[in-house]
Amino acid sequence: MKIKDIITVLEEMAPLAYAEDFDNVGLLVGNLENESNGVLVCHDALENVIEEAITKNCNLVVCFHPILFSGIKKITGKNYVERAILKAIKNDIAIYAVHTALDNHSQGVNNIFCNTLGLINTKILIPKQQFLQKLVTYTVTENAEKVRNAMFEAGAGTIGNYDNCSFNSEGFFTFKGNEKSNPTIGEKGKLHTGTEIKIEVIFEKHLQSRVLKALLTNHIYEEVAYEIYDLQNAHQNIGLGMIGELENEMDEKEFLLYVKEIMIARGIRHSAFTGKKVKKVAVLGGSGSFAIKNAIQAGADAFLTADLKYHQFYEAENKLLLADIGHFESERYTKNYIVDYLRKKILNFAIILSEENTNPVKYL
């Protein structure tokens, strides 16, 4: 199996278009066309993890955090990033990162976080904006079903838990082809009138080329009329963070002790107790201070995230319990999810969970 075939599966799990603009996801090191003899899944592709991949005969390392995040001008081995890249290149090991592509997915990092805590009735905390488009096209009745189904197959028409979604209306059309035209219906040089179906579908913007190809391939007209609009609607199933509910409410201290045990957190920094029970919980794996206001607006009783600064704890404003459980800890089960996903999709192939603990934060 080639590396590019495994990447196809990874991008089904976490489409790169879902990633944040600042991020660096996808294939960071290596050749797509190389044959893969095994996949090692880790949290951070550090030098010791690359060494582990060599030992376990895996030439593709799938990491959550990108080892290459910002541009570098030299690779001399002077720091941990350059040493990992040098070792990977020297041993012909590819590195692929998922990061915010999986953060933003409805089944990704924060869903894993919620499931681990046993939260129910979950939804995205900060839905992704400016990610949806609408296509409007027109065709005769006998061609409408074929066009619709082709666009559905290309990924259009999915809204939340529903697919094959479209709006169809009937209208009256006119056209007259010039001498160079070759009309499917009517004759060139003559005014033609009739009935058409107007078809409207929405889709995620990165699917535009696929949807257009499906439309143009399956439409019977010589000249296909269509319009594409950017939508202001938030995408309710893609975005950062999640919010859900505990099956049974807890006291604040009881809740934090529960989180500490389940997430294997060595320590939790938190804001002052509000004196209220915890029922509604917001989570955002990794650095999530930017979402404190979103958690408050969503009515969360507690917000679990990481990397909070001193003054940010004041932002709780006694409206919710704010807790920093640790960056690694908040994402710790992500690599397990990736392994499980790949093993279900790629049978009889070496998919190995890294045994290296790459958490850089230590506790006394």
Short mmCIF file of C-alpha atoms in Angstrom, two decimals:
data_model
loop_
_atom_site.label_atom_id
_atom_site.label_comp_id
_atom_site.label_asym_id
_atom_site.label_seq_id
_atom_site.Cartn_x
_atom_site.Cartn_y
_atom_site.Cartn_z
CA MET A 1 0.00 0.00 0.00
CA LYS A 2 1.34 3.39 -0.96
CA ILE A 3 1.54 6.28 1.49
CA LYS A 4 -0.92 8.24 -0.65
CA ASP A 5 -3.53 5.47 -0.17
CA ILE A 6 -3.22 5.73 3.61
CA ILE A 7 -3.45 9.51 3.37
CA THR A 8 -6.73 9.15 1.47
CA VAL A 9 -8.14 7.32 4.50
CA LEU A 10 -6.70 9.92 6.89
CA GLU A 11 -8.35 12.72 4.91
CA GLU A 12 -11.69 10.91 5.12
CA MET A 13 -11.23 10.94 8.89
CA ALA A 14 -10.05 14.57 9.03
CA PRO A 15 -10.40 16.56 5.78
CA LEU A 16 -7.56 19.05 5.49
CA ALA A 17 -10.07 21.74 4.49
CA TYR A 18 -11.40 21.60 8.08
CA ALA A 19 -8.07 22.84 9.47
CA GLU A 20 -7.57 26.39 10.69
CA ASP A 21 -5.75 28.78 8.34
CA PHE A 22 -2.79 29.19 10.73
CA ASP A 23 -2.18 25.45 10.92
CA ASN A 24 0.26 23.19 9.06
CA VAL A 25 -1.44 19.88 8.39
CA GLY A 26 -1.06 17.06 5.90
CA LEU A 27 2.12 15.41 4.64
CA LEU A 28 5.04 17.31 6.18
CA VAL A 29 7.90 15.00 5.23
CA GLY A 30 8.14 12.20 2.68
CA ASN A 31 7.01 10.98 -0.72
CA LEU A 32 3.36 10.19 -1.47
CA GLU A 33 4.36 7.51 -3.97
CA ASN A 34 6.47 5.44 -1.57
CA GLU A 35 5.20 2.06 -0.44
CA SER A 36 4.35 1.95 3.26
CA ASN A 37 5.34 -0.97 5.43
CA GLY A 38 3.62 0.26 8.58
CA VAL A 39 2.08 3.25 10.37
CA LEU A 40 3.08 4.54 13.80
CA VAL A 41 0.49 6.88 15.38
CA CYS A 42 1.69 9.36 17.98
CA HIS A 43 0.88 12.65 19.64
CA ASP A 44 4.12 14.45 18.71
CA ALA A 45 6.61 13.30 16.06
CA LEU A 46 9.73 13.90 18.18
CA GLU A 47 13.13 12.34 17.57
CA ASN A 48 12.45 9.47 19.99
CA VAL A 49 9.20 8.71 18.18
CA ILE A 50 11.00 8.59 14.82
CA GLU A 51 13.47 6.19 16.46
CA GLU A 52 10.52 4.10 17.63
CA ALA A 53 9.17 4.04 14.06
CA ILE A 54 12.56 2.78 12.82
CA THR A 55 12.63 0.05 15.48
CA LYS A 56 9.07 -1.04 14.67
CA ASN A 57 9.62 -0.92 10.90
CA CYS A 58 7.07 1.83 10.23
CA ASN A 59 7.89 4.32 7.49
CA LEU A 60 4.84 6.55 8.04
CA VAL A 61 4.38 8.47 11.28
CA VAL A 62 0.93 9.96 11.79
CA CYS A 63 1.06 12.64 14.47
CA PHE A 64 -1.55 14.89 16.02
CA HIS A 65 0.63 17.99 16.45
CA PRO A 66 2.67 19.06 13.39
CA ILE A 67 6.39 18.88 14.11
CA LEU A 68 6.80 21.55 11.40
CA PHE A 69 4.55 24.41 12.43
CA SER A 70 6.26 27.56 11.17
CA GLY A 71 8.78 28.04 8.41
CA ILE A 72 12.41 27.09 8.92
CA LYS A 73 15.35 28.26 6.78
CA LYS A 74 17.95 25.68 7.82
CA ILE A 75 17.92 22.06 8.93
CA THR A 76 21.13 21.56 10.89
CA GLY A 77 19.91 19.57 13.88
CA LYS A 78 20.31 22.47 16.32
CA ASN A 79 16.87 21.96 17.95
CA TYR A 80 14.31 19.23 18.57
CA VAL A 81 12.32 20.05 15.41
CA GLU A 82 15.32 19.88 13.09
CA ARG A 83 16.65 16.70 14.73
CA ALA A 84 13.33 14.91 14.22
CA ILE A 85 13.12 16.01 10.57
CA LEU A 86 16.72 15.01 9.85
CA LYS A 87 16.22 11.56 11.35
CA ALA A 88 12.98 11.08 9.39
CA ILE A 89 14.56 12.10 6.09
CA LYS A 90 17.71 10.03 6.70
CA ASN A 91 15.59 6.93 7.34
CA ASP A 92 13.03 7.62 4.58
CA ILE A 93 10.16 8.04 7.05
CA ALA A 94 7.15 10.16 6.12
CA ILE A 95 5.38 12.39 8.66
CA TYR A 96 1.72 13.33 8.39
CA ALA A 97 -0.10 15.68 10.82
CA VAL A 98 -3.85 16.04 11.43
CA HIS A 99 -4.08 18.68 14.21
CA THR A 100 -6.94 21.20 13.71
CA ALA A 101 -8.38 19.19 10.82
CA LEU A 102 -9.34 16.70 13.54
CA ASP A 103 -9.99 19.42 16.13
CA ASN A 104 -12.79 20.83 13.96
CA HIS A 105 -14.36 17.49 13.02
CA SER A 106 -17.59 16.53 14.79
CA GLN A 107 -16.10 13.11 15.61
CA GLY A 108 -12.66 14.48 16.41
CA VAL A 109 -10.66 15.70 19.39
CA ASN A 110 -13.46 17.35 21.35
CA ASN A 111 -15.95 14.59 20.68
CA ILE A 112 -13.36 12.14 22.04
CA PHE A 113 -13.00 14.44 25.07
CA CYS A 114 -16.78 14.48 25.58
CA ASN A 115 -17.17 10.73 25.16
CA THR A 116 -14.38 10.09 27.67
CA LEU A 117 -16.21 12.24 30.22
CA GLY A 118 -19.54 10.59 29.39
CA LEU A 119 -21.21 13.81 28.20
CA ILE A 120 -24.53 13.53 26.37
CA ASN A 121 -26.50 15.88 24.07
CA THR A 122 -23.27 17.27 22.67
CA LYS A 123 -22.90 19.94 20.00
CA ILE A 124 -20.17 22.17 18.54
CA LEU A 125 -19.24 25.09 20.79
CA ILE A 126 -17.91 27.43 18.05
CA PRO A 127 -19.39 26.44 14.67
CA LYS A 128 -17.15 27.16 11.68
CA GLN A 129 -18.08 30.30 9.74
CA GLN A 130 -17.94 31.03 5.98
CA PHE A 131 -17.57 27.37 5.10
CA LEU A 132 -20.80 26.70 3.20
CA GLN A 133 -21.83 27.50 -0.37
CA LYS A 134 -25.04 27.12 -2.34
CA LEU A 135 -25.30 26.03 -5.95
CA VAL A 136 -28.38 26.86 -8.03
CA THR A 137 -28.90 25.29 -11.44
CA TYR A 138 -31.70 24.66 -13.96
CA THR A 139 -32.61 21.70 -16.16
CA VAL A 140 -35.56 20.00 -17.78
CA THR A 141 -37.66 17.65 -15.66
CA GLU A 142 -36.36 14.45 -17.24
CA ASN A 143 -32.74 15.39 -16.39
CA ALA A 144 -33.35 16.72 -12.86
CA GLU A 145 -33.02 13.46 -10.91
CA LYS A 146 -29.77 12.51 -12.64
CA VAL A 147 -28.25 15.92 -11.92
CA ARG A 148 -29.40 15.91 -8.28
CA ASN A 149 -28.07 12.43 -7.58
CA ALA A 150 -24.72 13.22 -9.18
CA MET A 151 -24.28 16.29 -6.98
CA PHE A 152 -25.34 14.32 -3.90
CA GLU A 153 -22.72 11.69 -4.75
CA ALA A 154 -20.12 14.48 -4.97
CA GLY A 155 -20.92 15.61 -1.42
CA ALA A 156 -23.61 18.25 -1.91
CA GLY A 157 -26.91 18.24 -0.08
CA THR A 158 -25.75 17.22 3.41
CA ILE A 159 -27.24 19.19 6.32
CA GLY A 160 -26.41 17.85 9.78
CA ASN A 161 -27.85 14.35 10.12
CA TYR A 162 -29.59 14.55 6.72
CA ASP A 163 -28.29 13.96 3.23
CA ASN A 164 -29.76 14.19 -0.30
CA CYS A 165 -31.15 17.60 0.68
CA SER A 166 -32.25 19.96 -2.10
CA PHE A 167 -34.96 22.48 -2.93
CA ASN A 168 -36.68 22.17 -6.29
CA SER A 169 -39.09 24.56 -7.96
CA GLU A 170 -40.69 24.68 -11.40
CA GLY A 171 -40.40 27.61 -13.78
CA PHE A 172 -40.74 28.82 -17.35
CA PHE A 173 -37.64 29.20 -19.56
CA THR A 174 -36.75 30.72 -22.92
CA PHE A 175 -33.68 30.55 -25.16
CA LYS A 176 -32.58 30.98 -28.75
CA GLY A 177 -29.30 29.51 -29.94
CA ASN A 178 -27.12 31.26 -32.51
CA GLU A 179 -25.66 29.61 -35.62
CA LYS A 180 -22.76 28.12 -33.64
CA SER A 181 -25.05 26.51 -31.05
CA ASN A 182 -25.91 22.84 -30.83
CA PRO A 183 -29.01 22.71 -28.58
CA THR A 184 -30.12 19.43 -27.00
CA ILE A 185 -33.66 20.71 -27.01
CA GLY A 186 -35.17 22.88 -29.77
CA GLU A 187 -33.45 24.21 -32.89
CA LYS A 188 -30.75 26.84 -33.31
CA GLY A 189 -31.97 30.17 -34.54
CA LYS A 190 -35.47 29.60 -33.13
CA LEU A 191 -36.92 30.80 -29.83
CA HIS A 192 -37.65 27.84 -27.58
CA THR A 193 -39.81 27.86 -24.45
CA GLY A 194 -40.63 25.22 -21.90
CA THR A 195 -40.61 24.11 -18.28
CA GLU A 196 -37.46 23.69 -16.16
CA ILE A 197 -36.70 22.54 -12.64
CA LYS A 198 -34.61 24.89 -10.50
CA ILE A 199 -32.37 22.84 -8.18
CA GLU A 200 -30.70 24.31 -5.09
CA VAL A 201 -28.14 22.45 -2.96
CA ILE A 202 -25.59 23.45 -0.31
CA PHE A 203 -22.11 22.01 0.17
CA GLU A 204 -18.84 22.55 2.02
CA LYS A 205 -16.79 24.97 -0.06
CA HIS A 206 -13.79 22.67 -0.53
CA LEU A 207 -16.12 20.33 -2.47
CA GLN A 208 -16.92 22.98 -5.10
CA SER A 209 -14.84 21.49 -7.93
CA ARG A 210 -16.29 18.01 -7.34
CA VAL A 211 -19.86 19.27 -7.26
CA LEU A 212 -19.35 21.35 -10.41
CA LYS A 213 -17.80 18.41 -12.22
CA ALA A 214 -20.78 16.24 -11.26
CA LEU A 215 -23.18 18.92 -12.51
CA LEU A 216 -21.46 19.53 -15.83
CA THR A 217 -20.90 15.83 -16.53
CA ASN A 218 -24.53 14.87 -15.95
CA HIS A 219 -26.36 17.88 -17.37
CA ILE A 220 -27.80 17.48 -20.87
CA TYR A 221 -27.50 21.13 -21.97
CA GLU A 222 -24.69 22.40 -24.18
CA GLU A 223 -24.42 25.49 -21.97
CA VAL A 224 -25.18 24.82 -18.31
CA ALA A 225 -26.51 27.74 -16.29
CA TYR A 226 -25.57 27.75 -12.61
CA GLU A 227 -24.86 30.16 -9.75
CA ILE A 228 -22.72 29.70 -6.63
CA TYR A 229 -23.20 31.77 -3.49
CA ASP A 230 -21.17 32.04 -0.29
CA LEU A 231 -23.44 31.50 2.71
CA GLN A 232 -23.26 33.28 6.05
CA ASN A 233 -24.74 30.26 7.83
CA ALA A 234 -22.48 28.71 10.47
CA HIS A 235 -21.65 25.05 9.91
CA GLN A 236 -23.23 23.40 12.94
CA ASN A 237 -21.27 20.13 12.58
CA ILE A 238 -17.78 21.56 12.12
CA GLY A 239 -15.95 23.81 14.53
CA LEU A 240 -13.87 24.17 17.67
CA GLY A 241 -14.87 22.87 21.08
CA MET A 242 -18.00 21.07 22.17
CA ILE A 243 -20.61 21.40 24.87
CA GLY A 244 -22.69 18.68 26.45
CA GLU A 245 -24.24 17.50 29.68
CA LEU A 246 -23.35 15.13 32.47
CA GLU A 247 -25.99 12.47 33.03
CA ASN A 248 -26.00 13.45 36.71
CA GLU A 249 -24.96 16.83 38.04
CA MET A 250 -21.99 17.04 40.41
CA ASP A 251 -20.52 19.35 42.99
CA GLU A 252 -17.65 21.38 41.54
CA LYS A 253 -14.90 19.69 43.54
CA GLU A 254 -16.39 16.26 42.88
CA PHE A 255 -16.48 17.10 39.17
CA LEU A 256 -12.83 18.21 39.03
CA LEU A 257 -11.71 15.06 40.86
CA TYR A 258 -13.69 13.02 38.34
CA VAL A 259 -12.03 14.85 35.44
CA LYS A 260 -8.61 14.40 37.02
CA GLU A 261 -9.12 10.65 37.26
CA ILE A 262 -10.68 10.10 33.81
CA MET A 263 -8.21 12.32 31.91
CA ILE A 264 -5.24 11.14 34.02
CA ALA A 265 -4.36 14.73 34.89
CA ARG A 266 -1.51 15.17 37.36
CA GLY A 267 -2.92 18.52 38.43
CA ILE A 268 -5.78 20.88 37.59
CA ARG A 269 -5.63 24.67 37.88
CA HIS A 270 -9.06 26.20 38.23
CA SER A 271 -10.95 29.41 38.94
CA ALA A 272 -12.84 30.04 42.17
CA PHE A 273 -15.77 27.74 42.83
CA THR A 274 -19.09 29.35 41.97
CA GLY A 275 -21.08 27.34 44.51
CA LYS A 276 -23.30 25.92 41.76
CA LYS A 277 -23.73 22.33 40.60
CA VAL A 278 -22.04 21.23 37.37
CA LYS A 279 -24.35 19.81 34.73
CA LYS A 280 -23.52 21.54 31.43
CA VAL A 281 -19.85 21.19 30.43
CA ALA A 282 -17.89 22.84 27.61
CA VAL A 283 -14.58 21.39 26.45
CA LEU A 284 -11.83 22.46 24.06
CA GLY A 285 -8.79 20.24 23.77
CA GLY A 286 -5.46 22.08 23.70
CA SER A 287 -5.14 25.85 24.06
CA GLY A 288 -8.67 27.16 24.44
CA SER A 289 -8.58 30.45 26.31
CA PHE A 290 -10.15 32.21 23.31
CA ALA A 291 -13.36 30.23 23.90
CA ILE A 292 -14.07 31.27 27.50
CA LYS A 293 -16.71 33.79 26.40
CA ASN A 294 -18.27 31.21 24.08
CA ALA A 295 -18.58 28.75 26.96
CA ILE A 296 -20.22 31.40 29.14
CA GLN A 297 -22.63 32.42 26.36
CA ALA A 298 -23.54 28.76 25.82
CA GLY A 299 -24.57 28.49 29.48
CA ALA A 300 -21.82 26.08 30.55
CA ASP A 301 -21.39 25.41 34.25
CA ALA A 302 -17.75 24.41 33.64
CA PHE A 303 -15.23 24.83 30.84
CA LEU A 304 -12.32 22.41 30.50
CA THR A 305 -9.32 23.38 28.38
CA ALA A 306 -5.56 24.06 28.72
CA ASP A 307 -2.78 26.65 28.64
CA LEU A 308 -4.66 29.34 30.56
CA LYS A 309 -2.73 32.39 31.73
CA TYR A 310 -3.03 34.01 35.15
CA HIS A 311 -5.42 36.83 34.21
CA GLN A 312 -7.61 34.58 32.10
CA PHE A 313 -8.92 32.85 35.21
CA TYR A 314 -10.58 36.16 36.13
CA GLU A 315 -12.66 35.86 32.95
CA ALA A 316 -14.74 33.17 34.62
CA GLU A 317 -16.48 36.11 36.37
CA ASN A 318 -18.10 33.63 38.78
CA LYS A 319 -20.36 32.57 35.88
CA LEU A 320 -18.72 29.18 35.41
CA LEU A 321 -15.93 26.98 36.69
CA LEU A 322 -12.86 27.39 34.49
CA ALA A 323 -10.32 24.55 34.57
CA ASP A 324 -6.93 24.03 32.95
CA ILE A 325 -6.33 20.27 32.95
CA GLY A 326 -3.15 20.33 30.83
CA HIS A 327 -2.60 20.48 27.06
CA PHE A 328 -1.48 16.88 26.57
CA GLU A 329 -4.06 15.60 29.04
CA SER A 330 -6.95 17.25 27.21
CA GLU A 331 -5.92 15.53 23.95
CA ARG A 332 -4.43 12.33 25.35
CA TYR A 333 -6.90 9.87 23.78
CA THR A 334 -6.73 11.35 20.28
CA LYS A 335 -4.00 9.01 19.05
CA ASN A 336 -6.03 6.01 20.26
CA TYR A 337 -8.95 7.20 18.14
CA ILE A 338 -6.73 7.56 15.06
CA VAL A 339 -5.37 4.03 15.52
CA ASP A 340 -8.86 2.57 15.92
CA TYR A 341 -10.09 4.42 12.85
CA LEU A 342 -7.20 3.28 10.65
CA ARG A 343 -7.47 -0.34 11.83
CA LYS A 344 -11.14 -0.42 10.86
CA LYS A 345 -10.46 1.07 7.43
CA ILE A 346 -7.17 -0.67 6.57
CA LEU A 347 -7.24 -4.38 7.33
CA ASN A 348 -4.24 -6.71 7.63
CA PHE A 349 -1.77 -3.84 7.86
CA ALA A 350 0.54 -2.68 10.66
CA ILE A 351 -1.13 0.23 12.48
CA ILE A 352 0.80 0.75 15.71
CA LEU A 353 0.09 3.01 18.70
CA SER A 354 3.24 4.79 19.86
CA GLU A 355 4.41 3.90 23.36
CA GLU A 356 6.36 7.13 23.76
CA ASN A 357 4.98 9.73 26.18
CA THR A 358 5.70 13.05 24.48
CA ASN A 359 4.14 15.30 27.14
CA PRO A 360 6.82 17.98 27.80
CA VAL A 361 5.22 19.07 31.07
CA LYS A 362 6.36 17.23 34.22
CA TYR A 363 4.98 17.39 37.75
CA LEU A 364 6.55 16.93 41.20
#
